[in-house]
Coordinates of C-alpha atoms in Angstrom, one line a residue:
Chain A
M1 CA -2.6 84.9 191.9
V2 CA -1.6 81.6 194.1
G3 CA -0.9 82.1 197.7
K4 CA 2.7 82.2 198.7
S5 CA 1.6 79.3 201.1
K6 CA -0.3 77.3 198.7
I7 CA 2.9 76.7 196.6
W8 CA 5.3 76.2 199.6
F9 CA 1.9 73.3 200.1
W10 CA 2.7 72.1 196.2
I11 CA 6.2 71.9 196.5
A12 CA 7.4 71.0 200.0
P13 CA 6.0 67.2 199.7
T14 CA 7.3 67.2 196.0
A15 CA 9.9 69.5 195.0
L16 CA 12.1 68.7 198.9
P17 CA 12.3 64.6 199.1
L18 CA 13.3 64.8 195.7
M19 CA 16.3 67.0 195.7
L20 CA 17.3 65.7 199.5
L21 CA 17.5 62.2 197.4
S22 CA 19.5 64.3 195.1
S23 CA 21.9 66.2 197.5
V24 CA 22.3 64.0 200.5
P25 CA 23.8 61.2 198.3
V26 CA 26.5 63.6 197.5
A27 CA 27.2 65.5 200.6
L28 CA 27.5 62.5 202.6
L29 CA 29.8 61.2 199.9
G30 CA 32.1 64.6 200.2
Y31 CA 31.3 63.8 203.8
I32 CA 32.6 60.1 203.5
S33 CA 35.5 60.9 201.5
L34 CA 37.4 63.2 204.1
T35 CA 37.7 60.4 206.7
S36 CA 39.2 57.6 207.7
F37 CA 36.5 55.3 207.2
E38 CA 36.9 51.1 206.2
I39 CA 34.7 47.8 205.8
G40 CA 34.4 45.9 208.2
Y41 CA 34.1 48.3 211.2
D42 CA 31.1 49.9 212.3
W43 CA 30.5 53.7 211.0
A44 CA 31.0 55.6 214.2
D45 CA 33.9 54.3 214.0
H46 CA 35.5 56.5 211.4
D47 CA 38.3 58.8 212.3
F48 CA 37.4 62.3 210.3
V49 CA 40.8 63.4 207.8
G50 CA 40.3 65.9 206.3
L51 CA 42.3 66.0 202.8
A52 CA 44.5 63.2 203.5
N53 CA 42.3 61.0 201.1
Y54 CA 42.9 63.5 198.7
R55 CA 46.6 64.7 199.2
R56 CA 46.8 61.0 199.4
L57 CA 45.9 60.8 195.3
F58 CA 47.2 63.0 194.3
S59 CA 50.4 62.4 195.1
G60 CA 50.6 59.1 193.3
R61 CA 51.5 57.7 196.6
E62 CA 47.8 55.6 195.2
V63 CA 49.7 54.5 192.2
E64 CA 46.5 53.5 190.2
F65 CA 44.8 55.7 190.8
W66 CA 46.2 59.0 187.7
P67 CA 47.1 56.0 185.4
S68 CA 43.2 55.6 185.9
I69 CA 42.3 58.5 185.1
R70 CA 44.7 58.4 181.5
L71 CA 43.1 55.1 180.6
S72 CA 39.1 57.2 181.2
L73 CA 40.4 59.5 178.8
I74 CA 41.3 57.5 176.4
V75 CA 38.3 55.1 176.8
T76 CA 36.4 58.2 176.9
L77 CA 37.9 59.4 173.7
V78 CA 38.3 57.1 171.5
S79 CA 34.7 55.1 172.2
V80 CA 32.9 59.1 171.4
V81 CA 35.0 59.4 168.3
L82 CA 33.6 56.1 167.0
K83 CA 30.6 56.5 169.2
T84 CA 29.2 60.0 166.8
G85 CA 30.7 58.6 163.9
L86 CA 29.1 55.3 163.3
G87 CA 25.8 56.7 164.6
L88 CA 25.9 59.2 162.3
G89 CA 26.4 57.1 159.7
V90 CA 23.7 54.7 161.0
A91 CA 21.9 58.4 161.0
V92 CA 22.1 59.3 157.6
L93 CA 21.5 55.9 155.9
L94 CA 18.0 55.7 157.8
N95 CA 17.0 59.1 156.5
K96 CA 17.9 57.9 153.5
K97 CA 14.5 55.6 153.2
L98 CA 15.8 53.0 152.7
R99 CA 14.1 49.5 152.4
F100 CA 13.5 47.3 155.9
E101 CA 13.7 51.1 157.0
Y102 CA 11.7 50.0 160.7
I103 CA 13.6 46.2 160.7
A104 CA 17.1 47.8 160.4
T105 CA 16.0 50.6 162.5
T106 CA 14.3 47.4 165.5
L107 CA 17.9 45.8 165.2
I108 CA 19.9 48.5 165.3
I109 CA 17.6 49.5 168.7
M110 CA 19.2 45.7 170.2
P111 CA 22.1 47.3 172.0
M112 CA 20.4 49.3 174.5
A113 CA 17.9 47.0 176.1
V114 CA 21.0 45.2 177.1
N115 CA 21.7 45.4 180.9
P116 CA 26.1 46.5 181.0
A117 CA 26.8 43.4 183.3
I118 CA 25.2 40.9 180.4
A119 CA 26.4 43.5 177.9
G120 CA 30.0 42.9 179.2
L121 CA 29.6 38.9 179.0
M122 CA 28.3 38.2 176.6
W123 CA 31.5 39.9 175.3
K124 CA 33.8 38.1 177.0
L125 CA 32.0 34.7 175.0
M126 CA 32.6 36.2 171.8
L127 CA 36.2 37.1 172.6
S128 CA 37.5 33.9 174.4
F129 CA 40.5 33.1 172.7
D130 CA 40.0 29.3 173.1
F131 CA 36.0 28.9 171.6
G132 CA 35.0 32.8 170.5
I133 CA 33.3 33.3 167.6
V134 CA 35.7 36.4 166.8
N135 CA 38.8 34.1 166.9
A136 CA 37.0 31.7 164.7
A137 CA 36.9 34.0 162.2
A138 CA 40.1 35.2 162.7
Q139 CA 41.6 32.1 162.4
A140 CA 40.0 31.2 159.1
L141 CA 40.8 35.2 158.2
L142 CA 44.3 35.9 159.2
G143 CA 45.4 32.6 160.3
Y144 CA 46.2 33.4 163.8
K145 CA 44.3 33.9 166.7
I146 CA 44.2 37.1 169.1
V147 CA 44.3 37.2 172.5
W148 CA 41.6 40.1 172.7
L149 CA 40.9 40.3 176.4
G150 CA 45.7 40.2 177.6
Q151 CA 47.2 42.9 178.0
S152 CA 48.4 44.2 174.7
W153 CA 44.0 44.3 173.6
A154 CA 42.0 44.0 176.2
L155 CA 41.9 48.6 175.9
T156 CA 41.1 47.6 172.6
S157 CA 38.3 44.8 173.8
V158 CA 37.2 47.0 176.1
V159 CA 35.7 49.6 173.9
V160 CA 34.0 47.9 170.8
V161 CA 32.1 46.5 173.7
L162 CA 31.6 49.9 174.5
V163 CA 31.0 51.2 171.7
W164 CA 28.2 48.3 171.3
M165 CA 26.4 49.3 174.1
H166 CA 26.1 53.3 173.5
F167 CA 26.0 54.1 169.5
P168 CA 22.0 53.5 169.2
L169 CA 21.7 55.6 170.9
S170 CA 23.8 58.6 168.9
A171 CA 22.1 57.2 166.2
L172 CA 19.1 57.6 167.4
M173 CA 20.1 61.6 168.8
L174 CA 21.6 62.7 165.6
L175 CA 18.4 61.0 163.2
G176 CA 16.1 63.4 165.0
G177 CA 18.5 66.2 164.7
L178 CA 18.3 65.3 160.4
R179 CA 15.2 65.1 160.5
N180 CA 15.0 68.7 161.8
I181 CA 17.0 70.1 158.7
A182 CA 14.6 72.0 156.1
P183 CA 15.5 69.9 153.3
E184 CA 14.8 73.4 150.9
P185 CA 17.6 74.6 151.2
L186 CA 19.5 71.3 150.3
E187 CA 17.5 71.1 147.0
A188 CA 18.9 74.5 146.4
A189 CA 22.0 73.7 146.9
R190 CA 22.2 70.7 144.6
L191 CA 20.3 72.4 142.4
D192 CA 23.5 75.0 142.4
G193 CA 25.3 72.3 141.4
C194 CA 26.9 71.2 145.1
S195 CA 27.7 67.9 144.8
N196 CA 26.2 65.3 147.8
R197 CA 29.8 65.7 149.4
Q198 CA 29.2 69.3 149.6
V199 CA 25.3 69.8 150.2
F200 CA 26.4 67.1 153.6
W201 CA 29.9 68.6 154.6
L202 CA 28.8 72.3 153.8
I203 CA 24.7 72.6 155.1
V204 CA 24.1 69.4 156.4
V205 CA 27.0 69.1 158.8
P206 CA 26.9 72.4 160.6
Q207 CA 23.4 73.0 160.9
L208 CA 23.7 69.8 163.1
W209 CA 26.3 70.8 165.2
P210 CA 24.7 70.8 168.2
V211 CA 23.1 67.9 168.3
L212 CA 26.4 66.6 167.4
I213 CA 28.4 68.4 170.6
G214 CA 25.4 67.4 172.6
S215 CA 25.0 63.7 172.0
S216 CA 29.3 64.2 171.9
L217 CA 29.1 65.2 175.5
F218 CA 26.2 63.1 176.7
Q219 CA 28.2 59.7 175.4
A220 CA 31.4 60.9 177.5
I221 CA 29.4 62.1 180.5
L222 CA 28.5 57.5 179.5
A223 CA 31.2 56.0 178.6
F224 CA 33.4 58.0 182.1
Q225 CA 30.9 56.2 184.2
A226 CA 31.6 53.1 182.2
F227 CA 31.6 50.5 185.0
G228 CA 29.2 47.1 184.2
P229 CA 30.5 46.2 181.3
I230 CA 33.9 46.4 182.3
Y231 CA 33.4 44.3 185.3
T232 CA 32.3 41.9 183.5
L233 CA 34.4 41.6 179.9
T234 CA 37.8 42.8 181.8
D235 CA 37.0 42.6 185.9
G236 CA 40.2 46.2 185.1
G237 CA 42.4 43.6 184.6
P238 CA 45.2 41.7 183.1
G239 CA 47.2 43.8 185.8
S240 CA 45.1 46.9 186.2
S241 CA 45.4 46.9 181.8
T242 CA 41.3 48.3 181.8
T243 CA 41.1 49.9 185.1
I244 CA 39.4 53.4 184.4
L245 CA 38.5 55.7 186.7
P246 CA 34.9 53.8 188.0
L247 CA 36.9 50.6 187.9
F248 CA 39.6 52.4 190.4
V249 CA 37.0 53.7 192.6
Y250 CA 34.7 49.9 192.6
K251 CA 38.4 47.9 193.1
T252 CA 39.3 50.6 196.3
A253 CA 36.5 50.7 197.7
F254 CA 34.6 46.9 197.6
T255 CA 38.1 44.7 197.5
I256 CA 40.8 46.8 199.0
G257 CA 37.7 48.4 201.7
S258 CA 39.6 51.8 201.3
V259 CA 35.8 53.6 201.4
G260 CA 36.9 57.2 202.5
L261 CA 40.1 56.5 200.2
A262 CA 37.4 55.5 197.0
G263 CA 35.4 58.9 198.1
A264 CA 37.9 60.9 196.9
A265 CA 38.2 59.8 193.8
A266 CA 34.5 59.4 194.0
I267 CA 34.3 62.7 193.8
V268 CA 37.2 63.3 191.0
L269 CA 34.6 61.2 189.3
V270 CA 31.8 63.6 190.1
A271 CA 33.4 66.6 189.9
I272 CA 34.5 65.4 186.0
T273 CA 31.0 63.8 184.9
T274 CA 29.0 67.2 187.0
A275 CA 31.3 69.8 184.6
L276 CA 30.9 68.0 181.2
S277 CA 26.8 67.6 182.1
V278 CA 26.9 71.6 182.7
A279 CA 28.9 72.6 179.2
M280 CA 26.3 70.2 177.7
M281 CA 23.4 72.1 179.2
V282 CA 25.3 76.0 177.7
I283 CA 25.5 74.7 174.5
G284 CA 22.5 73.0 174.3
R285 CA 21.4 76.3 175.3
R286 CA 22.8 78.6 172.7
G287 CA 21.7 75.8 170.1
H288 CA 18.7 76.9 171.3
Q289 CA 18.9 80.7 170.8
G290 CA 21.3 80.8 168.2
Chain B
M1 CA 10.1 59.4 136.0
K2 CA 13.1 58.5 136.6
K3 CA 13.8 55.0 138.4
A4 CA 15.2 54.6 141.7
P5 CA 18.6 53.6 142.1
P6 CA 18.7 50.7 144.4
R7 CA 21.8 52.1 146.4
I8 CA 23.1 48.7 146.6
R9 CA 25.9 50.1 148.9
E10 CA 23.5 52.4 151.4
H11 CA 22.2 49.0 151.8
A12 CA 25.4 46.9 152.2
L13 CA 26.2 49.3 154.5
L14 CA 22.9 49.4 156.8
A15 CA 22.5 45.4 157.1
L16 CA 26.8 45.8 158.3
A17 CA 25.0 47.9 161.2
C18 CA 22.5 45.6 162.1
L19 CA 24.9 42.6 161.9
F20 CA 26.9 44.7 164.5
S21 CA 23.7 45.9 166.5
A22 CA 22.1 42.3 166.3
F23 CA 24.7 39.4 166.5
P24 CA 25.7 39.4 170.4
I25 CA 22.3 38.5 170.9
V26 CA 21.4 36.2 168.6
F27 CA 24.7 34.7 169.1
M28 CA 24.2 34.1 173.4
L29 CA 20.5 32.3 172.1
L30 CA 21.9 30.7 170.9
T31 CA 24.4 29.1 172.8
S32 CA 21.9 29.1 175.2
F33 CA 20.7 26.1 173.2
K34 CA 23.8 24.6 173.1
T35 CA 25.7 21.7 175.0
R36 CA 29.0 22.7 176.9
A37 CA 30.7 20.3 174.8
M38 CA 29.1 22.5 171.5
L39 CA 31.1 25.5 172.7
Y40 CA 34.1 24.5 170.6
E41 CA 32.1 24.9 168.0
P42 CA 31.4 28.8 168.6
A43 CA 30.2 29.2 164.3
R44 CA 28.3 26.5 163.7
V45 CA 24.7 27.1 164.1
L46 CA 22.6 23.4 162.9
F47 CA 22.6 22.0 166.2
E48 CA 20.1 19.9 168.2
P49 CA 18.5 22.8 171.1
T50 CA 19.3 21.3 173.6
F51 CA 16.9 22.6 177.2
D52 CA 19.2 22.0 180.1
N53 CA 21.1 25.0 180.2
Y54 CA 17.6 26.8 181.3
R55 CA 16.7 23.4 183.8
A56 CA 20.6 23.8 185.1
A57 CA 19.9 27.5 185.8
I58 CA 16.0 27.5 186.5
V59 CA 17.3 24.6 189.4
Q60 CA 20.6 24.9 190.7
Y61 CA 20.8 28.3 190.6
G62 CA 16.8 29.7 190.7
L63 CA 16.7 31.4 188.0
H64 CA 12.3 32.2 188.8
K65 CA 13.6 33.7 192.2
F66 CA 15.9 36.4 190.6
V67 CA 13.1 36.9 188.0
V68 CA 10.2 37.5 191.4
D69 CA 13.2 40.2 192.8
S70 CA 13.6 42.0 190.0
L71 CA 9.7 42.5 189.5
I72 CA 9.2 43.1 192.9
V73 CA 11.8 46.2 193.2
S74 CA 11.8 46.9 189.6
V75 CA 7.6 47.7 190.2
A76 CA 7.7 48.8 193.7
N77 CA 10.4 52.0 192.2
V78 CA 8.2 52.9 189.4
A79 CA 4.8 53.2 191.6
V80 CA 6.8 55.4 193.5
C81 CA 9.3 57.5 191.2
L82 CA 5.7 57.6 189.0
V83 CA 3.7 59.2 191.7
L84 CA 6.1 61.7 193.3
G85 CA 7.7 62.4 190.4
T86 CA 4.1 63.3 188.7
V87 CA 3.7 65.3 191.5
A88 CA 6.5 67.8 191.9
A89 CA 6.5 68.1 187.4
Y90 CA 2.9 69.4 188.2
A91 CA 3.4 72.0 190.7
L92 CA 7.3 72.6 189.1
H93 CA 5.5 73.2 185.7
K94 CA 2.1 75.4 187.5
F95 CA 3.8 77.7 189.9
T96 CA 7.1 79.5 190.0
F97 CA 9.4 80.7 192.9
R98 CA 12.6 82.4 193.8
R99 CA 15.5 80.5 192.8
K100 CA 13.1 78.2 190.6
E101 CA 16.0 77.0 188.4
L102 CA 18.3 76.4 191.3
V103 CA 15.7 73.7 192.8
V104 CA 14.6 72.0 189.8
F105 CA 19.4 72.0 188.1
T106 CA 19.4 69.7 191.5
I107 CA 17.1 67.1 190.9
L108 CA 18.4 67.0 187.4
S109 CA 22.0 66.6 188.1
S110 CA 21.3 64.0 189.9
R111 CA 20.5 61.8 186.7
I112 CA 23.6 62.3 186.0
F113 CA 25.5 61.5 188.8
P114 CA 27.9 58.7 188.3
S115 CA 26.4 54.9 190.1
I116 CA 30.0 53.8 190.9
A117 CA 30.7 57.3 193.2
L118 CA 26.9 57.1 194.6
V119 CA 27.1 53.2 196.0
I120 CA 29.4 54.6 198.7
P121 CA 27.5 56.5 200.4
F122 CA 24.1 54.4 200.8
Y123 CA 26.3 51.5 201.0
I124 CA 27.6 54.0 204.2
I125 CA 23.0 54.6 204.9
G126 CA 22.6 50.4 203.9
I127 CA 25.4 49.6 206.7
A128 CA 24.0 53.1 209.3
F129 CA 20.5 51.5 209.1
Q130 CA 21.1 48.0 208.6
L131 CA 19.3 48.0 205.2
L132 CA 22.0 46.5 203.2
D133 CA 19.9 43.3 201.0
T134 CA 16.7 44.6 201.0
Y135 CA 14.3 45.6 199.2
T136 CA 14.2 49.0 200.1
I137 CA 17.8 50.3 199.8
L138 CA 17.3 49.3 196.0
V139 CA 13.5 50.7 195.5
L140 CA 15.8 53.9 197.3
A141 CA 18.7 54.2 195.0
F142 CA 16.9 53.5 192.1
M143 CA 15.3 56.5 192.5
V144 CA 17.9 58.4 192.3
F145 CA 18.1 58.3 188.2
N146 CA 14.7 57.9 187.7
L147 CA 12.5 60.0 190.3
P148 CA 14.2 62.8 187.8
F149 CA 13.6 60.8 184.6
V150 CA 9.5 61.3 185.2
V151 CA 10.7 64.6 186.4
I152 CA 12.3 65.7 183.2
M153 CA 9.1 63.2 181.0
M154 CA 6.5 64.2 182.5
R155 CA 7.2 68.4 183.1
S156 CA 7.3 68.1 179.4
Y157 CA 4.1 65.9 178.6
F158 CA 2.4 69.3 181.1
A159 CA 3.7 72.0 179.2
A160 CA 2.2 70.7 176.2
I161 CA -1.4 70.3 177.4
G162 CA -3.6 73.6 177.5
P163 CA -3.9 75.1 180.6
E164 CA -8.0 75.9 179.4
F165 CA -9.9 73.1 181.0
E166 CA -7.8 72.1 184.0
E167 CA -8.9 76.5 184.8
A168 CA -12.5 76.0 183.5
A169 CA -12.5 73.1 186.1
M170 CA -11.2 75.2 189.0
L171 CA -14.1 78.2 188.0
D172 CA -16.8 75.0 187.8
G173 CA -15.7 75.0 191.7
C174 CA -12.9 72.5 191.2
S175 CA -10.1 72.4 193.8
R176 CA -6.7 72.5 191.8
V177 CA -5.8 68.9 192.9
G178 CA -9.6 67.7 191.7
A179 CA -8.8 69.4 188.8
L180 CA -5.3 67.7 188.7
L181 CA -6.5 64.5 188.8
R182 CA -9.9 64.1 187.1
V183 CA -9.1 66.8 184.2
V184 CA -5.0 67.4 184.1
L185 CA -3.7 63.3 184.9
P186 CA -6.9 61.5 182.0
Q187 CA -5.2 63.8 179.5
V188 CA -0.9 62.8 180.2
K189 CA -2.0 58.6 180.2
T190 CA 0.0 57.7 177.4
G191 CA 3.2 60.0 178.4
I192 CA 2.4 58.5 182.1
F193 CA 2.5 55.0 180.2
A194 CA 5.4 55.6 178.3
T195 CA 7.7 56.9 180.8
G196 CA 6.9 54.0 183.8
T197 CA 7.8 52.2 180.9
M198 CA 11.4 52.8 180.5
C199 CA 11.1 53.8 183.9
F200 CA 10.8 49.5 184.3
L201 CA 13.2 48.5 182.2
A202 CA 16.3 51.2 184.0
A203 CA 15.1 50.2 187.0
W204 CA 14.9 46.2 185.3
N205 CA 18.6 46.3 184.1
E206 CA 20.1 48.6 186.7
F207 CA 23.7 46.9 188.0
T208 CA 25.5 48.6 189.9
Y209 CA 23.6 49.3 192.9
A210 CA 22.0 46.3 192.6
L211 CA 25.5 44.8 192.8
F212 CA 26.8 46.4 196.3
L213 CA 24.0 47.3 198.0
S214 CA 22.1 43.2 197.8
A215 CA 24.0 39.8 198.4
S216 CA 22.2 36.6 199.9
N217 CA 18.5 37.6 200.4
V218 CA 17.8 39.9 197.3
N219 CA 18.8 38.8 194.2
M220 CA 18.1 40.7 191.0
I221 CA 18.6 38.9 187.6
S222 CA 20.7 41.5 186.5
T223 CA 23.4 40.6 188.8
A224 CA 23.1 37.0 188.9
V225 CA 25.1 36.7 185.5
V226 CA 28.2 36.9 188.3
F227 CA 27.1 33.7 190.3
F228 CA 27.2 31.7 187.2
K229 CA 31.6 30.8 187.8
T230 CA 33.1 27.9 188.7
E231 CA 36.3 27.6 189.7
R232 CA 36.6 26.5 186.5
G233 CA 35.4 29.3 184.4
I234 CA 32.3 30.6 183.7
L235 CA 29.3 28.9 182.7
W236 CA 28.5 29.9 179.7
G237 CA 25.4 28.0 178.3
E238 CA 23.0 29.0 181.7
V239 CA 25.0 32.4 181.6
S240 CA 23.3 32.8 177.4
A241 CA 19.8 31.6 179.1
L242 CA 20.0 33.8 182.3
G243 CA 20.8 36.7 179.2
V244 CA 17.8 35.3 177.5
V245 CA 15.5 34.9 180.2
A246 CA 17.0 39.0 181.5
I247 CA 16.6 40.4 177.6
L248 CA 13.5 38.8 176.3
P249 CA 10.6 41.0 178.4
V250 CA 12.6 44.5 177.7
I251 CA 12.1 43.5 173.8
V252 CA 8.6 42.4 174.6
L253 CA 8.1 45.1 176.3
C254 CA 9.8 47.5 173.7
F255 CA 8.0 45.8 170.5
A256 CA 3.8 45.8 172.9
T257 CA 4.2 49.5 173.7
Q258 CA 6.0 50.9 170.8
K259 CA 3.2 52.7 170.0
F260 CA 2.8 54.8 173.1
L261 CA 6.6 54.8 173.3
V262 CA 6.7 56.5 170.2
K263 CA 3.5 58.3 170.4
G264 CA 5.2 59.3 174.1
M265 CA 8.4 60.7 172.9
S266 CA 7.0 62.8 169.6

């Protein structure tokens, strides 16, 4: 057995800075959310205002706050369904031992290499009204162009970019899950006369369930905190039609300069993502036991 | 034996998914070699390539400076995270103590915190300690997501190797530090390498912290795209050139280390 002092000799210099690094910024953020600090002033000049920032947010006087939560929920829900669906489809295909499997995998995971700001800009170029390739295709196929980044389509465009960026991750996670499923029960079911479709929905999907839930929750966390691609694609606009919660935090803190108020909104964001990750851990643990 | 069907439908669907994934990147590569006038012919694939966009990105905007800054921040961050994270992972793997799960959860939870939320306290720290727009604040801020990652990864690598060699070394009179350095670490070399690579990529591509914590002194390539705006609009050719330069090392690194990465992940 190792002595107690010896344990702390190892833990103190390593785990302690880690704990500080992870808890101090959040604690500081919590404190900032209780102050009236604004950009342009000295930090020493801030006033402690208690829960005033939260009251202001929740009262609806900050007209963009509740809409930003609503938009975040829509973007998260729709993009997670699409990412998981597309990821599952690709994972099933990659699991079929098709030809060119290696090159296909390489091409499919390429979006993971692109940094978020450049991803947003790439799509902004492709979706451009005048010289975008997407509108060139629309003109040829439909006979008219669409204002992809205008009021009615911008949110759809944001979802498309998020799906493009993140679906490869779902595909990889689900492919790993598919490869862990034992082949014997599937063979047995086929011999008993089950169709491929029945085998997939009745045997494969239930076994894949923990991975499906895990990857969906992880994707929900990613979608809820998406910032870079939307910053460069629409900057939350036009108007505030794509101002999801992270964009609201950024505008409030760095464009308007009300850091205290933005801190309160950021705490809401942290609370939501933490709840999602706790759910993920609980389900992950249950999956291990079951 | 039955001949395997060609499965045309499956191949077509997979090709479609590949197209969706790779097309934007290929399109950006093509755009980076186009003149401004050619932007209005987005579907044109055959054209005489121009290197003017790359030249402009380097001469007018100092692309090389962005690359150097990105390298400095990423390499410094990876070095610090690997050293601190590996030792912490070893300690967490070897010793049990009260509330260990809580310590581990606290460390890991910081990885999923939204960067747009944590950039606010880091901004205040930057103001208070006059660290805004320095390499230091970026190296520190990037530790928030890379350090827990090193701990998670290295813990699983340590768990995969048996304690026998290490115990034998300690019986032979090696101290625990000596055993860690001489016996344990050599066994997880590939793991350290794979983890370091992934940390480097995460740092190289980081956007939110880099955008708000740096201004004119430090400019990472991930945020440099923001400067390529004029009142006439975005300079698409130059932006594409910069995008290609930003993505290239990532793809090269992924290909070069794929063997290690796959080995490390499994």
